[in-house]
CSV table of C-alpha atoms in Angstrom, one decimal:
chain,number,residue,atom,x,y,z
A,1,UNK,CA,2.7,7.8,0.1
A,2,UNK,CA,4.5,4.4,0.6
A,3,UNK,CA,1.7,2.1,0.6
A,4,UNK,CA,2.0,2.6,-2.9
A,5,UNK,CA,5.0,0.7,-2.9
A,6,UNK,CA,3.0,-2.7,-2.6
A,7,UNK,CA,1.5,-2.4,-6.3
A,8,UNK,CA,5.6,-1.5,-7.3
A,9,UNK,CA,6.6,-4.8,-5.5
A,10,UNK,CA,3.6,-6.9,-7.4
A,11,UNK,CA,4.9,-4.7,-10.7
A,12,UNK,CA,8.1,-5.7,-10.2
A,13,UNK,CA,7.2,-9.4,-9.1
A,14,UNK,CA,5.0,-10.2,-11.8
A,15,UNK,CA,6.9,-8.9,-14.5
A,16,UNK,CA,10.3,-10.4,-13.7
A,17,UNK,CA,12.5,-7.5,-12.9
A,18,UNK,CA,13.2,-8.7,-9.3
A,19,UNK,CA,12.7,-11.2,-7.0
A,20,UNK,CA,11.9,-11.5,-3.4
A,21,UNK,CA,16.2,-12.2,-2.7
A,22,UNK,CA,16.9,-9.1,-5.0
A,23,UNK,CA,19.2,-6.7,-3.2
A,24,UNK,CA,20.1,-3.2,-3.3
A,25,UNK,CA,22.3,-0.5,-1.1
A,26,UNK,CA,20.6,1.9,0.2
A,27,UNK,CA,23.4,4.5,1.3
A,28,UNK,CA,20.2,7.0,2.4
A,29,UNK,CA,19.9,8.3,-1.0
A,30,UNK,CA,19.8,7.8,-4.7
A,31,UNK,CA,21.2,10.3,-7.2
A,32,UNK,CA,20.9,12.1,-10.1
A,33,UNK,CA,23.3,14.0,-11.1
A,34,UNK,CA,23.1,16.8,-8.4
A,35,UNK,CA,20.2,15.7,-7.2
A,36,UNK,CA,19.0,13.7,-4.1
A,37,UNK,CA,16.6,11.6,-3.7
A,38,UNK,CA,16.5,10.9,-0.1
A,39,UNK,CA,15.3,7.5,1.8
A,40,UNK,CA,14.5,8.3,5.4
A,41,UNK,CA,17.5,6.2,6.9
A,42,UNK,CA,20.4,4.3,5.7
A,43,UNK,CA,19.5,1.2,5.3
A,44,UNK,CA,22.3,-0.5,4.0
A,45,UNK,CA,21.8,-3.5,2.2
A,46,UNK,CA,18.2,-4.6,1.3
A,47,UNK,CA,16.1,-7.2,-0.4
A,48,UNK,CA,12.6,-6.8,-1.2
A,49,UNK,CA,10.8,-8.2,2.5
A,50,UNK,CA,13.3,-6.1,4.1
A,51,UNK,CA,12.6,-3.0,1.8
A,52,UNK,CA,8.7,-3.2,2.5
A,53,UNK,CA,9.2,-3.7,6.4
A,54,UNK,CA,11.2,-0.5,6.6
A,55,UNK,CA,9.6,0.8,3.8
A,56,UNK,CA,13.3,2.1,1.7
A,57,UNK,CA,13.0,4.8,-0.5
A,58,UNK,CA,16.0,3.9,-1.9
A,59,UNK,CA,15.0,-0.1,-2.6
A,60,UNK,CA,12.1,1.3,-4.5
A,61,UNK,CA,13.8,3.8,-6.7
A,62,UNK,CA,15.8,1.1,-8.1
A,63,UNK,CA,12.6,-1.1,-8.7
A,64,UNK,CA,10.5,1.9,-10.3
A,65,UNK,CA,13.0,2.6,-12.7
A,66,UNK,CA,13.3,-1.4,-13.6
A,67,UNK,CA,9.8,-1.6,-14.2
A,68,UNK,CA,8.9,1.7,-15.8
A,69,UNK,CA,5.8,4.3,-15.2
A,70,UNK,CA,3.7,2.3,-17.5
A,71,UNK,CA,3.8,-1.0,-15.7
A,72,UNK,CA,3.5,0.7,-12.3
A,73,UNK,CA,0.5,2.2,-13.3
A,74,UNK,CA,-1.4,-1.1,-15.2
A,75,UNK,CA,-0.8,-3.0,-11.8
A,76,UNK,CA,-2.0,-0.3,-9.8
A,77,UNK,CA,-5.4,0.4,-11.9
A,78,UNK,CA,-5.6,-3.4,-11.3
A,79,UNK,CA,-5.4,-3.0,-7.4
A,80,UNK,CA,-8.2,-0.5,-7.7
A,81,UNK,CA,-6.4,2.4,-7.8
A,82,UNK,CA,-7.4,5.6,-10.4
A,83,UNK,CA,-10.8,4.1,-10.5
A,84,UNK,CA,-14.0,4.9,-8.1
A,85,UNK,CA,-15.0,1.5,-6.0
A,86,UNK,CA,-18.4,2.1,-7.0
A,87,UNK,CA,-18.9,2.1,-2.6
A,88,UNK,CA,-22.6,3.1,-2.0
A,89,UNK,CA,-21.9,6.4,-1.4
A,90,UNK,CA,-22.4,9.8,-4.1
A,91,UNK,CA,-19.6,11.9,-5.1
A,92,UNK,CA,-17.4,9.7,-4.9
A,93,UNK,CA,-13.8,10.5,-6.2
A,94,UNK,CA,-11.7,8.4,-8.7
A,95,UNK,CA,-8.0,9.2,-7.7
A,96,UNK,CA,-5.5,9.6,-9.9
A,97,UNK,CA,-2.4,7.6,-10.7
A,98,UNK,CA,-0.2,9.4,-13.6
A,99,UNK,CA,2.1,8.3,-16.2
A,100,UNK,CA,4.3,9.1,-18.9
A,101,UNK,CA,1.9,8.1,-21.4
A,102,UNK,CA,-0.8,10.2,-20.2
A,103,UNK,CA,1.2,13.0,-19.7
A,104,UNK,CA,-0.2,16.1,-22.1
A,105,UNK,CA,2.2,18.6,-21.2
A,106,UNK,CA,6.5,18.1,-20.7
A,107,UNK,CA,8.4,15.7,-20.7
A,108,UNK,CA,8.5,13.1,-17.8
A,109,UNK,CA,11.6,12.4,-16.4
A,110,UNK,CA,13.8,10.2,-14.6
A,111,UNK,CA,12.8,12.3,-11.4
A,112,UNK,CA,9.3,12.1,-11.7
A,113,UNK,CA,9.2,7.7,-11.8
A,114,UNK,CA,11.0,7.9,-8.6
A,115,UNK,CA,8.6,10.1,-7.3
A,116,UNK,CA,6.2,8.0,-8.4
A,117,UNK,CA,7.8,4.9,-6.9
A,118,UNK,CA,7.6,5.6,-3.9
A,119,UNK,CA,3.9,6.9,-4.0
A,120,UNK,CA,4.6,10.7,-4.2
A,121,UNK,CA,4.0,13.1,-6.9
A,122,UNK,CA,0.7,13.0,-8.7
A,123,UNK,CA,-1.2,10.3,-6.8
A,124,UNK,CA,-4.1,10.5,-5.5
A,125,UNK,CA,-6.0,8.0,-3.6
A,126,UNK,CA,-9.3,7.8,-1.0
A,127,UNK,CA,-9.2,5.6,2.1
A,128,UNK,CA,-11.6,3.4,0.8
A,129,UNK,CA,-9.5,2.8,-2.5
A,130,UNK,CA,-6.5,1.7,0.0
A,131,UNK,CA,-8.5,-0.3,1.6
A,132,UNK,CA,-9.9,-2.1,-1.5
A,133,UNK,CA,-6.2,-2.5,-2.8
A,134,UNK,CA,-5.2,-4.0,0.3
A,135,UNK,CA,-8.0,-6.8,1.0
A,136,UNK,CA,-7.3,-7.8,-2.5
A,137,UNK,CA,-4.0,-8.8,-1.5
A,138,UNK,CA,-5.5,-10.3,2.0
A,139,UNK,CA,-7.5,-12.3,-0.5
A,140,UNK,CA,-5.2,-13.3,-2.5
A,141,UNK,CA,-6.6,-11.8,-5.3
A,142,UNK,CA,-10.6,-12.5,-4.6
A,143,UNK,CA,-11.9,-8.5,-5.0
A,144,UNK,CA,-14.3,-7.5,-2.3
A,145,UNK,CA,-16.6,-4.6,-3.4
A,146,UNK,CA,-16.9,-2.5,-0.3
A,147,UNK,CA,-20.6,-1.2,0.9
A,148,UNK,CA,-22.7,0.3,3.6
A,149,UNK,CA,-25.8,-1.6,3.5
A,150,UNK,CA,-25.8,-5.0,5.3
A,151,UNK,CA,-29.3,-6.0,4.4
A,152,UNK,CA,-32.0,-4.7,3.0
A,153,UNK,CA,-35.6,-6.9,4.5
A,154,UNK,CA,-33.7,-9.5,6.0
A,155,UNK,CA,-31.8,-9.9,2.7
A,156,UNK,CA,-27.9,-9.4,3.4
A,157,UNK,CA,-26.7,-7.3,0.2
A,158,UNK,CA,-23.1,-8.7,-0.1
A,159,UNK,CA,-24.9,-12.2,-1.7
A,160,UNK,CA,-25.8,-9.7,-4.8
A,161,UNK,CA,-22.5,-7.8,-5.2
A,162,UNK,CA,-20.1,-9.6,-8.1
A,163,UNK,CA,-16.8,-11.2,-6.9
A,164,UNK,CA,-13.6,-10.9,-9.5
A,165,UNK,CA,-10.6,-12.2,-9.3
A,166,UNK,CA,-7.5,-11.1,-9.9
A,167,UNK,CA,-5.0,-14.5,-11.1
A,168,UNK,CA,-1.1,-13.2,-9.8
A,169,UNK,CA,1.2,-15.6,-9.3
A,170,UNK,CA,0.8,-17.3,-6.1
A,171,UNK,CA,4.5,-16.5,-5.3
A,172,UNK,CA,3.8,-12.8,-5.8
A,173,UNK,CA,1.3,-12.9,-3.1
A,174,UNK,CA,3.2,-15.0,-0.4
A,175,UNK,CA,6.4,-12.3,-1.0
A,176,UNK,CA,4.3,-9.4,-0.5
A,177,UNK,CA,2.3,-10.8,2.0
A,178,UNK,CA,6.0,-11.9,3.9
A,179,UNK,CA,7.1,-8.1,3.8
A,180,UNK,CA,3.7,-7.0,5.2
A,181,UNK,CA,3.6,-9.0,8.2
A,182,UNK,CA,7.3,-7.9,8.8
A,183,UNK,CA,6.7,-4.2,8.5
A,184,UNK,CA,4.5,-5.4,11.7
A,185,UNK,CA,6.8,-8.1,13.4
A,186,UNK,CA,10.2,-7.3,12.8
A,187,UNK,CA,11.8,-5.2,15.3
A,188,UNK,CA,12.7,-2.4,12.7
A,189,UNK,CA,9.4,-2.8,10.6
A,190,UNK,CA,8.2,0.9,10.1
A,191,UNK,CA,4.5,-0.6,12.0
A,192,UNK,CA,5.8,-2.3,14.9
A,193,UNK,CA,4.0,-0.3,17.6
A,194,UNK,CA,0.7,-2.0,15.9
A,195,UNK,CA,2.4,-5.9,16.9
A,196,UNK,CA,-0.5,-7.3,19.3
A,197,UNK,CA,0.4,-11.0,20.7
A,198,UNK,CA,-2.3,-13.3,19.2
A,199,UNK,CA,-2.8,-11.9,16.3
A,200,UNK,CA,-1.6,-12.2,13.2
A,201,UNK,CA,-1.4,-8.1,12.1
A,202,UNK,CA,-0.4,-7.4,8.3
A,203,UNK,CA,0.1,-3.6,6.4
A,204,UNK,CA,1.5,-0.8,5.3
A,205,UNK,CA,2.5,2.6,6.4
A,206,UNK,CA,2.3,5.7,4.6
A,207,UNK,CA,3.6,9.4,4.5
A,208,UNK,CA,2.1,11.5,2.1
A,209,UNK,CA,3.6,14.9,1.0
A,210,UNK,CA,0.2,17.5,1.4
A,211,UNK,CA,2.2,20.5,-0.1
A,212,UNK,CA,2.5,24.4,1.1
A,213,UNK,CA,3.4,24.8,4.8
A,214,UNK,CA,0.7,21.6,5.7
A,215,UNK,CA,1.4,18.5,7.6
A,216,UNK,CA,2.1,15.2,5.9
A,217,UNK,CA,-1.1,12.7,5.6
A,218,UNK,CA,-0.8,9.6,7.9
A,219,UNK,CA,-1.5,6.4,6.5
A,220,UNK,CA,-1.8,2.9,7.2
A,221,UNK,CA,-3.4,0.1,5.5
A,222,UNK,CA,-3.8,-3.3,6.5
A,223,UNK,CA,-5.3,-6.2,7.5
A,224,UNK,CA,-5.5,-8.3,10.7
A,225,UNK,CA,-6.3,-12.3,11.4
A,226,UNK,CA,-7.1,-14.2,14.1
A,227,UNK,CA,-9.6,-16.9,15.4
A,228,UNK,CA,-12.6,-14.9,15.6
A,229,UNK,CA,-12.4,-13.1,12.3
A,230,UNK,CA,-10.2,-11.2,9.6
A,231,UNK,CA,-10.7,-7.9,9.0
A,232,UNK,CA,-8.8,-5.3,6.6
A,233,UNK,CA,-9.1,-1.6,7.5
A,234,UNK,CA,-7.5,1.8,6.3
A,235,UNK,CA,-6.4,4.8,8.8
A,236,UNK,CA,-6.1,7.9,7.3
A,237,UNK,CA,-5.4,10.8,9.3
A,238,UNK,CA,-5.8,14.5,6.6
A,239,UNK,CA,-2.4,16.4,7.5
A,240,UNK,CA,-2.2,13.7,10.8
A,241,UNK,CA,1.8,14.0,10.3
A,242,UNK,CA,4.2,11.2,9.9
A,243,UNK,CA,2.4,7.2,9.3
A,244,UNK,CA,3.7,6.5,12.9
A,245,UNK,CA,0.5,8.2,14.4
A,246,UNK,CA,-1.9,6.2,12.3
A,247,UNK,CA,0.1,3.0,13.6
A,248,UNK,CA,-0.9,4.3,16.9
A,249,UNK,CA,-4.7,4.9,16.1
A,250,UNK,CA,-4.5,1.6,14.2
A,251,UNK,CA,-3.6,-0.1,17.5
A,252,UNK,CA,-6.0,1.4,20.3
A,253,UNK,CA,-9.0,0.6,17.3
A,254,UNK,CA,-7.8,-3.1,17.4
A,255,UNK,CA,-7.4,-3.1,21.1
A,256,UNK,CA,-10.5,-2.0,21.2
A,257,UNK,CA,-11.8,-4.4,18.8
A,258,UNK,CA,-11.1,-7.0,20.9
A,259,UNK,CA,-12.6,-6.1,23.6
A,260,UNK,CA,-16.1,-5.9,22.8
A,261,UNK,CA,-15.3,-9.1,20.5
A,262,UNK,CA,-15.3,-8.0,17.6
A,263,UNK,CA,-12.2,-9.5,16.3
């Protein structure tokens, strides 16, 4: 769903294709000859921290297609996306994120990179890959590799585990970072139920297609700091309906949070 649309914005950053004053018109859809590809309001004219607070369909369309499938999908294996986090857990899945390269059978059209823009199509991704992607972008680039075990004889385990980085510019970070803490802040942000006075609340909402006659998956991912501690964390709620009910989970969990003192 469209918390896919922060590795389009890094894409589309780091390659040049737009930047964070770029504007498009979102008239509520983008066509295709007879076809519609619909945005979920009309949201007039856009730049790109507008487009990731009310998360336009439409604002990403136009970026997808600027930066290509191929692009889309280096950025996004670099967020930790189509590849397991290597959690301690077995069985765990890889995801998937698609391309035109990859593609073995037809041709992939226009249709199918705005699809892909916007998170829908052929993606797959697990909660804990969401959550990976987005603390990476919490730590401006530093890569946390998520785990179970605190500590095995006293021993915490997270002083064994690797740390990567991943080097973006730092003005990629502070635009994306702008759009996710407006998604929460501004009035109109898709996340503003989640807006808690002392705390500064970052993230992204997400509505996933599940297919057939099944509700939509509810998403959120983000990432939360105040004086106590930072935390990122990933909501995921299987055929929960639209994001706005993860929002809502998302919020009691921090409320909640803080009252035993845990953030």
């Amino acid at each position: 769903g469209s918390a896919f649309k922060i590795p389009v914005a890094i894409a589309a950053l780091e390659t040049g294709q737009i930047s964070r004053n770029t504007t498009f018109v979102c008239p509520g859809y983008y066509a295709i000859g007879e076809f519609r590809f619909r945005c979920s309001h009309v949201h007039n004219d856009q730049n790109l921290i507008q487009a990731i607070a009310h998360s336009c369909n439409v604002y990403f369309f136009h970026t997808g297609l600027l930066v290509g499938s191929d692009d889309i999908r280096r950025f996004a294996r670099m967020l930790g996306l189509a590849g397991k986090t290597n959690i301690d857990l077995p069985f765990e899945s890889g995801g998937a994120v698609p391309s035109k390269g990859l593609r073995r059978r037809g041709k992939w059209y226009t249709g199918d990179t705005l699809n892909f823009s916007i998170g829908q199509g052929g993606i797959l991704a697990t909660p804990v890959q969401l959550l990976k992607m987005i603390s990476i972008v919490a730590n401006r680039g530093k890569v946390a590799q998520p785990h179970l075990i605190q500590s095995i004889d006293g021993h915490p385990v997270d002083q064994y585990l690797k740390s990567t980085q991943i080097r973006l510019n730092k003005s990629t970070y502070d635009v994306v970072e702008e759009g996710l803490r407006n998604v929460v802040e501004d009035q109109a942000g898709t996340a503003n139920a989640l807006f808690i006075p002392g705390f500064k609340s970052f993230g992204k909402t997400g509505t996933a297609q599940a297919g057939g006659n099944r509700e939509d998956h509810a998403w959120f991912a983000g990432y939360t700091r105040s004086a106590r501690r930072n935390i990122a964390y990933c909501v995921f709620l299987e055929n929960g309906g639209p994001s706005y009910n993860a929002v809502v989970l998302a919020h009691e969990l921090l409320l909640r949070m803080r009252g035993i003192g845990a953030i």
